[in-house]
Amino acid sequence: MSFLTLVRHGQADFFADDYDQLTPLGEQQAQLLGEYWSRQGVTFDEVYTGPRSRQKRSAEIAGTTFRHAGLAWPEPVVIPDLDEFDLHGIVHQIIPEYSSHDADFSRQFEDFRKSAGEREKLHKFQRMFESLLLYWQGLPSVASGFESWPAFRARVERAIGQIVEAPGSGRRVVIFTSGGFIGSVTRWALAAPDRIALELAWRLRNASLTEFLFTRDRFTLDSFNAVPHLADPKLWTYR
C-alpha cells in the first residue's frame, strides 16, 4: 500500500493583478506545514508540483523547512497536468457569453463588479463563481478558447493514474496543486457525480492536506481538507 498527499497551495492574492503569487500568510502556511511534517517525522519518496508559481513556491517553502531540519526532501518534479482548471479561459470566454443570455448570472456578475471591501468582494465573487463553474461544467466537451470540464476531468485522472501506476510499493508521494484539481481527484476516488468535485473544491482551505491510500488496483480517500499544522483558526483561508 502506498500513500498520496495532495496539498492545496498557500493563500494567493486573489484580487491582485497577478493572482499567481503567495501572500505573506500563504508563505507562513507553507512554512508551518513543513515544520509540522518535520516534527512528525513525515518523509516523502516523491514530490510533484503543478506549473503555477503558487504551487511551486508552496513546495519550495515546505521543502526548505524540511532541509533546515536536516531531513531529506526530494527535488520536486513539475508536471503541467497537475495544474488547476483553466480559470483565465473560463473568466474571459464564458462570462460574456453566459451573461448575455442568463439574467440571474448577469446580476450576480454586476453585483460582484460593484462590490467594495475585501469581505464583500469575496462573498459576491463566490456566489458568482459557483454559478459560473456549474455552467462551465455542463457545457459540451468541444470547447473553443478554454479547457472544458470533460477535458479537465480527463487530465486530472490521467495525471493521477500515471503517478499511481508507477512501479514500486510502499511509496510516499506528495503533490502541490490547487483546489479544483484536488476536488476532482476526490470525486474520482468516491465515484461521485461531477458536481461533487466543485462542492468539495469550494470547501478546501489553503495549505490543507487531502490524503489517499493506493495500490495499482485501488485508490481510496483517507482524509480530506485537514490542517493539523494550522492550529490557530485565524490562519485558515479559502482564498
mmCIF file of C-alpha atoms in Angstrom:
data_model
loop_
_atom_site.group_PDB
_atom_site.id
_atom_site.type_symbol
_atom_site.label_atom_id
_atom_site.label_comp_id
_atom_site.label_asym_id
_atom_site.label_seq_id
_atom_site.Cartn_x
_atom_site.Cartn_y
_atom_site.Cartn_z
ATOM 1 C CA MET A 1 0.000 0.000 0.000
ATOM 2 C CA SER A 2 1.276 3.462 -0.921
ATOM 3 C CA PHE A 3 0.328 6.880 0.385
ATOM 4 C CA LEU A 4 -0.535 10.045 -1.577
ATOM 5 C CA THR A 5 -0.939 13.524 -0.086
ATOM 6 C CA LEU A 6 -2.454 16.371 -2.105
ATOM 7 C CA VAL A 7 -1.596 19.835 -0.771
ATOM 8 C CA ARG A 8 -3.534 22.898 -1.812
ATOM 9 C CA HIS A 9 -1.157 25.825 -2.277
ATOM 10 C CA GLY A 10 -0.923 28.539 0.372
ATOM 11 C CA GLN A 11 -3.075 31.632 0.139
ATOM 12 C CA ALA A 12 -2.561 33.682 -3.010
ATOM 13 C CA ASP A 13 -3.542 37.333 -3.517
ATOM 14 C CA PHE A 14 -6.821 36.613 -5.262
ATOM 15 C CA PHE A 15 -7.748 40.127 -6.366
ATOM 16 C CA ALA A 16 -4.223 41.260 -7.257
ATOM 17 C CA ASP A 17 -3.162 41.843 -10.858
ATOM 18 C CA ASP A 18 -1.055 38.688 -10.562
ATOM 19 C CA TYR A 19 -3.003 36.091 -8.569
ATOM 20 C CA ASP A 20 -0.237 33.532 -9.028
ATOM 21 C CA GLN A 21 1.829 34.717 -6.053
ATOM 22 C CA LEU A 22 1.594 33.680 -2.408
ATOM 23 C CA THR A 23 0.660 36.294 0.160
ATOM 24 C CA PRO A 24 2.821 36.584 3.301
ATOM 25 C CA LEU A 25 0.139 34.500 5.046
ATOM 26 C CA GLY A 26 0.315 31.913 2.272
ATOM 27 C CA GLU A 27 4.074 31.625 2.772
ATOM 28 C CA GLN A 28 3.541 31.234 6.520
ATOM 29 C CA GLN A 29 1.002 28.457 5.913
ATOM 30 C CA ALA A 30 3.511 26.554 3.748
ATOM 31 C CA GLN A 31 6.271 27.005 6.320
ATOM 32 C CA LEU A 32 4.044 25.766 9.143
ATOM 33 C CA LEU A 33 3.235 22.715 7.038
ATOM 34 C CA GLY A 34 6.934 21.922 6.581
ATOM 35 C CA GLU A 35 7.555 22.396 10.293
ATOM 36 C CA TYR A 36 4.644 20.127 11.187
ATOM 37 C CA TRP A 37 5.849 17.351 8.882
ATOM 38 C CA SER A 38 9.378 17.706 10.304
ATOM 39 C CA ARG A 39 8.144 17.346 13.888
ATOM 40 C CA GLN A 40 6.032 14.333 12.958
ATOM 41 C CA GLY A 41 8.926 12.631 11.184
ATOM 42 C CA VAL A 42 6.996 12.507 7.895
ATOM 43 C CA THR A 43 9.095 11.705 4.839
ATOM 44 C CA PHE A 44 8.335 11.515 1.128
ATOM 45 C CA ASP A 45 9.881 9.486 -1.651
ATOM 46 C CA GLU A 46 8.488 11.659 -4.449
ATOM 47 C CA VAL A 47 7.465 15.326 -4.631
ATOM 48 C CA TYR A 48 5.428 16.696 -7.539
ATOM 49 C CA THR A 49 4.020 20.134 -8.207
ATOM 50 C CA GLY A 50 1.821 21.831 -10.755
ATOM 51 C CA PRO A 51 3.335 24.518 -13.012
ATOM 52 C CA ARG A 52 1.915 27.606 -11.269
ATOM 53 C CA SER A 53 4.151 29.818 -9.150
ATOM 54 C CA ARG A 54 1.835 29.490 -6.143
ATOM 55 C CA GLN A 55 2.073 25.687 -6.349
ATOM 56 C CA LYS A 56 5.835 25.566 -6.848
ATOM 57 C CA ARG A 57 6.505 28.195 -4.173
ATOM 58 C CA SER A 58 4.429 26.270 -1.621
ATOM 59 C CA ALA A 59 6.517 23.156 -2.310
ATOM 60 C CA GLU A 60 9.737 25.171 -2.158
ATOM 61 C CA ILE A 61 8.948 26.668 1.260
ATOM 62 C CA ALA A 62 7.873 23.349 2.765
ATOM 63 C CA GLY A 63 10.968 21.662 1.318
ATOM 64 C CA THR A 64 13.343 24.345 2.607
ATOM 65 C CA THR A 65 11.898 23.907 6.090
ATOM 66 C CA PHE A 66 12.460 20.146 5.766
ATOM 67 C CA ARG A 67 16.080 20.570 4.749
ATOM 68 C CA HIS A 68 16.790 23.078 7.510
ATOM 69 C CA ALA A 69 15.632 20.369 9.930
ATOM 70 C CA GLY A 70 18.226 18.010 8.431
ATOM 71 C CA LEU A 71 15.658 15.876 6.624
ATOM 72 C CA ALA A 72 15.728 14.671 3.039
ATOM 73 C CA TRP A 73 13.391 16.376 0.575
ATOM 74 C CA PRO A 74 13.311 15.001 -2.993
ATOM 75 C CA GLU A 75 13.748 17.518 -5.793
ATOM 76 C CA PRO A 76 10.212 18.480 -6.887
ATOM 77 C CA VAL A 77 9.133 17.382 -10.353
ATOM 78 C CA VAL A 78 6.927 19.884 -12.187
ATOM 79 C CA ILE A 79 4.086 18.240 -14.144
ATOM 80 C CA PRO A 80 1.871 20.540 -16.258
ATOM 81 C CA ASP A 81 -1.109 18.178 -15.927
ATOM 82 C CA LEU A 82 -1.219 18.887 -12.170
ATOM 83 C CA ASP A 83 -2.438 22.418 -12.903
ATOM 84 C CA GLU A 84 -5.748 23.988 -11.862
ATOM 85 C CA PHE A 85 -8.620 24.221 -14.351
ATOM 86 C CA ASP A 86 -8.388 26.977 -16.952
ATOM 87 C CA LEU A 87 -9.511 29.916 -14.797
ATOM 88 C CA HIS A 88 -8.378 32.525 -17.322
ATOM 89 C CA GLY A 89 -10.270 30.898 -20.174
ATOM 90 C CA ILE A 90 -13.403 30.382 -18.084
ATOM 91 C CA VAL A 91 -13.481 34.004 -16.922
ATOM 92 C CA HIS A 92 -12.675 35.635 -20.253
ATOM 93 C CA GLN A 93 -14.532 33.284 -22.589
ATOM 94 C CA ILE A 94 -17.580 32.126 -20.646
ATOM 95 C CA ILE A 95 -18.626 35.129 -18.549
ATOM 96 C CA PRO A 96 -19.573 37.336 -21.547
ATOM 97 C CA GLU A 97 -21.500 34.514 -23.228
ATOM 98 C CA TYR A 98 -23.257 33.381 -20.043
ATOM 99 C CA SER A 99 -24.173 36.947 -19.045
ATOM 100 C CA SER A 100 -25.730 37.608 -22.433
ATOM 101 C CA HIS A 101 -28.489 35.026 -22.012
ATOM 102 C CA ASP A 102 -28.878 34.496 -18.248
ATOM 103 C CA ALA A 103 -30.255 37.487 -16.351
ATOM 104 C CA ASP A 104 -29.644 35.988 -12.897
ATOM 105 C CA PHE A 105 -25.977 35.383 -13.614
ATOM 106 C CA SER A 106 -25.633 38.811 -15.209
ATOM 107 C CA ARG A 107 -26.926 40.382 -11.982
ATOM 108 C CA GLN A 108 -24.542 38.275 -9.904
ATOM 109 C CA PHE A 109 -21.622 39.416 -12.042
ATOM 110 C CA GLU A 110 -22.643 43.066 -11.782
ATOM 111 C CA ASP A 111 -23.066 42.722 -8.003
ATOM 112 C CA PHE A 112 -19.511 41.420 -7.818
ATOM 113 C CA ARG A 113 -18.121 44.190 -10.029
ATOM 114 C CA LYS A 114 -19.766 46.854 -7.878
ATOM 115 C CA SER A 115 -18.783 45.319 -4.534
ATOM 116 C CA ALA A 116 -16.413 47.214 -2.244
ATOM 117 C CA GLY A 117 -14.199 45.943 0.546
ATOM 118 C CA GLU A 118 -12.458 42.583 0.648
ATOM 119 C CA ARG A 119 -15.139 40.778 2.659
ATOM 120 C CA GLU A 120 -17.987 41.870 0.377
ATOM 121 C CA LYS A 121 -15.943 41.195 -2.755
ATOM 122 C CA LEU A 122 -15.146 37.662 -1.610
ATOM 123 C CA HIS A 123 -18.803 36.974 -0.788
ATOM 124 C CA LYS A 124 -20.090 38.341 -4.099
ATOM 125 C CA PHE A 125 -17.341 36.598 -6.041
ATOM 126 C CA GLN A 126 -18.042 33.199 -4.501
ATOM 127 C CA ARG A 127 -21.731 33.408 -5.347
ATOM 128 C CA MET A 128 -20.992 34.422 -8.934
ATOM 129 C CA PHE A 129 -18.139 31.918 -9.306
ATOM 130 C CA GLU A 130 -20.212 28.947 -8.152
ATOM 131 C CA SER A 131 -22.842 29.700 -10.793
ATOM 132 C CA LEU A 132 -20.147 30.178 -13.434
ATOM 133 C CA LEU A 133 -18.378 26.885 -12.724
ATOM 134 C CA LEU A 134 -21.605 24.892 -12.654
ATOM 135 C CA TYR A 135 -22.447 26.370 -16.054
ATOM 136 C CA TRP A 136 -18.939 25.548 -17.339
ATOM 137 C CA GLN A 137 -19.297 22.007 -16.059
ATOM 138 C CA GLY A 138 -22.436 21.488 -18.138
ATOM 139 C CA LEU A 139 -21.040 22.800 -21.435
ATOM 140 C CA PRO A 140 -20.298 20.398 -24.318
ATOM 141 C CA SER A 141 -16.906 18.706 -24.340
ATOM 142 C CA VAL A 142 -15.913 20.508 -27.548
ATOM 143 C CA ALA A 143 -14.953 23.953 -26.275
ATOM 144 C CA SER A 144 -13.335 26.860 -28.057
ATOM 145 C CA GLY A 145 -10.795 29.027 -26.271
ATOM 146 C CA PHE A 146 -10.832 27.259 -22.899
ATOM 147 C CA GLU A 147 -10.431 23.833 -21.316
ATOM 148 C CA SER A 148 -13.813 22.115 -20.982
ATOM 149 C CA TRP A 149 -14.890 20.251 -17.850
ATOM 150 C CA PRO A 150 -14.595 16.822 -19.569
ATOM 151 C CA ALA A 151 -11.078 17.738 -20.747
ATOM 152 C CA PHE A 152 -10.090 18.905 -17.254
ATOM 153 C CA ARG A 153 -11.542 15.798 -15.614
ATOM 154 C CA ALA A 154 -9.677 13.560 -18.077
ATOM 155 C CA ARG A 155 -6.429 15.457 -17.443
ATOM 156 C CA VAL A 156 -6.766 15.048 -13.677
ATOM 157 C CA GLU A 157 -7.436 11.325 -13.921
ATOM 158 C CA ARG A 158 -4.592 10.855 -16.406
ATOM 159 C CA ALA A 159 -2.097 12.685 -14.181
ATOM 160 C CA ILE A 160 -3.047 10.776 -11.031
ATOM 161 C CA GLY A 161 -3.190 7.495 -12.930
ATOM 162 C CA GLN A 162 0.357 7.923 -14.203
ATOM 163 C CA ILE A 163 1.672 8.562 -10.693
ATOM 164 C CA VAL A 164 -0.328 5.771 -9.058
ATOM 165 C CA GLU A 165 0.624 3.206 -11.705
ATOM 166 C CA ALA A 166 4.366 3.881 -11.468
ATOM 167 C CA PRO A 167 6.487 0.960 -10.203
ATOM 168 C CA GLY A 168 7.076 0.407 -6.518
ATOM 169 C CA SER A 169 5.147 -0.295 -3.337
ATOM 170 C CA GLY A 170 5.075 1.477 -0.012
ATOM 171 C CA ARG A 171 5.652 4.791 -1.792
ATOM 172 C CA ARG A 172 5.032 8.119 -0.041
ATOM 173 C CA VAL A 173 4.084 10.766 -2.592
ATOM 174 C CA VAL A 174 3.114 14.415 -2.189
ATOM 175 C CA ILE A 175 1.619 16.717 -4.829
ATOM 176 C CA PHE A 176 1.300 20.501 -4.507
ATOM 177 C CA THR A 177 -1.619 21.689 -6.623
ATOM 178 C CA SER A 178 -4.887 23.658 -6.450
ATOM 179 C CA GLY A 179 -8.417 23.292 -5.135
ATOM 180 C CA GLY A 180 -10.199 22.358 -8.342
ATOM 181 C CA PHE A 181 -7.679 19.599 -9.037
ATOM 182 C CA ILE A 182 -8.000 18.195 -5.504
ATOM 183 C CA GLY A 183 -11.800 18.328 -5.631
ATOM 184 C CA SER A 184 -11.753 16.423 -8.913
ATOM 185 C CA VAL A 185 -9.377 13.735 -7.593
ATOM 186 C CA THR A 186 -11.540 13.289 -4.504
ATOM 187 C CA ARG A 187 -14.689 12.993 -6.618
ATOM 188 C CA TRP A 188 -12.937 10.334 -8.699
ATOM 189 C CA ALA A 189 -11.923 8.355 -5.598
ATOM 190 C CA LEU A 190 -15.519 8.451 -4.324
ATOM 191 C CA ALA A 191 -17.052 7.676 -7.743
ATOM 192 C CA ALA A 192 -19.341 10.646 -7.060
ATOM 193 C CA PRO A 193 -21.266 12.827 -9.544
ATOM 194 C CA ASP A 194 -19.326 15.571 -11.303
ATOM 195 C CA ARG A 195 -20.923 18.396 -9.311
ATOM 196 C CA ILE A 196 -19.377 16.983 -6.123
ATOM 197 C CA ALA A 197 -15.910 17.907 -7.425
ATOM 198 C CA LEU A 198 -16.824 21.596 -7.307
ATOM 199 C CA GLU A 199 -18.621 21.389 -3.972
ATOM 200 C CA LEU A 200 -15.556 19.739 -2.429
ATOM 201 C CA ALA A 201 -13.194 22.271 -4.000
ATOM 202 C CA TRP A 202 -15.142 25.200 -2.531
ATOM 203 C CA ARG A 203 -14.516 23.864 1.000
ATOM 204 C CA LEU A 204 -10.760 23.383 0.665
ATOM 205 C CA ARG A 205 -8.581 25.517 2.911
ATOM 206 C CA ASN A 206 -5.280 26.887 1.693
ATOM 207 C CA ALA A 207 -2.334 24.579 2.532
ATOM 208 C CA SER A 208 -4.765 21.804 3.512
ATOM 209 C CA LEU A 209 -3.961 18.092 3.222
ATOM 210 C CA THR A 210 -6.115 15.536 1.407
ATOM 211 C CA GLU A 211 -4.769 12.004 1.655
ATOM 212 C CA PHE A 212 -5.262 8.749 -0.224
ATOM 213 C CA LEU A 213 -4.122 5.151 0.055
ATOM 214 C CA PHE A 214 -3.398 3.389 -3.210
ATOM 215 C CA THR A 215 -2.160 0.314 -4.995
ATOM 216 C CA ARG A 216 -2.118 -0.173 -8.745
ATOM 217 C CA ASP A 217 -5.665 -1.557 -8.457
ATOM 218 C CA ARG A 218 -7.131 0.589 -5.692
ATOM 219 C CA PHE A 219 -7.406 4.298 -4.867
ATOM 220 C CA THR A 220 -9.095 5.198 -1.559
ATOM 221 C CA LEU A 221 -9.727 8.514 0.209
ATOM 222 C CA ASP A 222 -8.173 8.530 3.698
ATOM 223 C CA SER A 223 -8.660 12.136 4.881
ATOM 224 C CA PHE A 224 -9.949 15.404 3.429
ATOM 225 C CA ASN A 225 -9.064 19.083 3.920
ATOM 226 C CA ALA A 226 -7.012 18.576 7.106
ATOM 227 C CA VAL A 227 -4.981 21.441 8.614
ATOM 228 C CA PRO A 228 -3.253 19.975 11.709
ATOM 229 C CA HIS A 229 -0.367 22.398 11.094
ATOM 230 C CA LEU A 230 -2.653 25.453 11.338
ATOM 231 C CA ALA A 231 -3.707 25.265 14.970
ATOM 232 C CA ASP A 232 -4.985 28.849 15.040
ATOM 233 C CA PRO A 233 -8.238 29.208 13.028
ATOM 234 C CA LYS A 234 -7.093 32.724 12.135
ATOM 235 C CA LEU A 235 -4.635 31.032 9.778
ATOM 236 C CA TRP A 236 -7.443 29.286 7.875
ATOM 237 C CA THR A 237 -8.216 30.798 4.486
ATOM 238 C CA TYR A 238 -10.160 29.701 1.432
ATOM 239 C CA ARG A 239 -8.990 32.395 -0.998
#
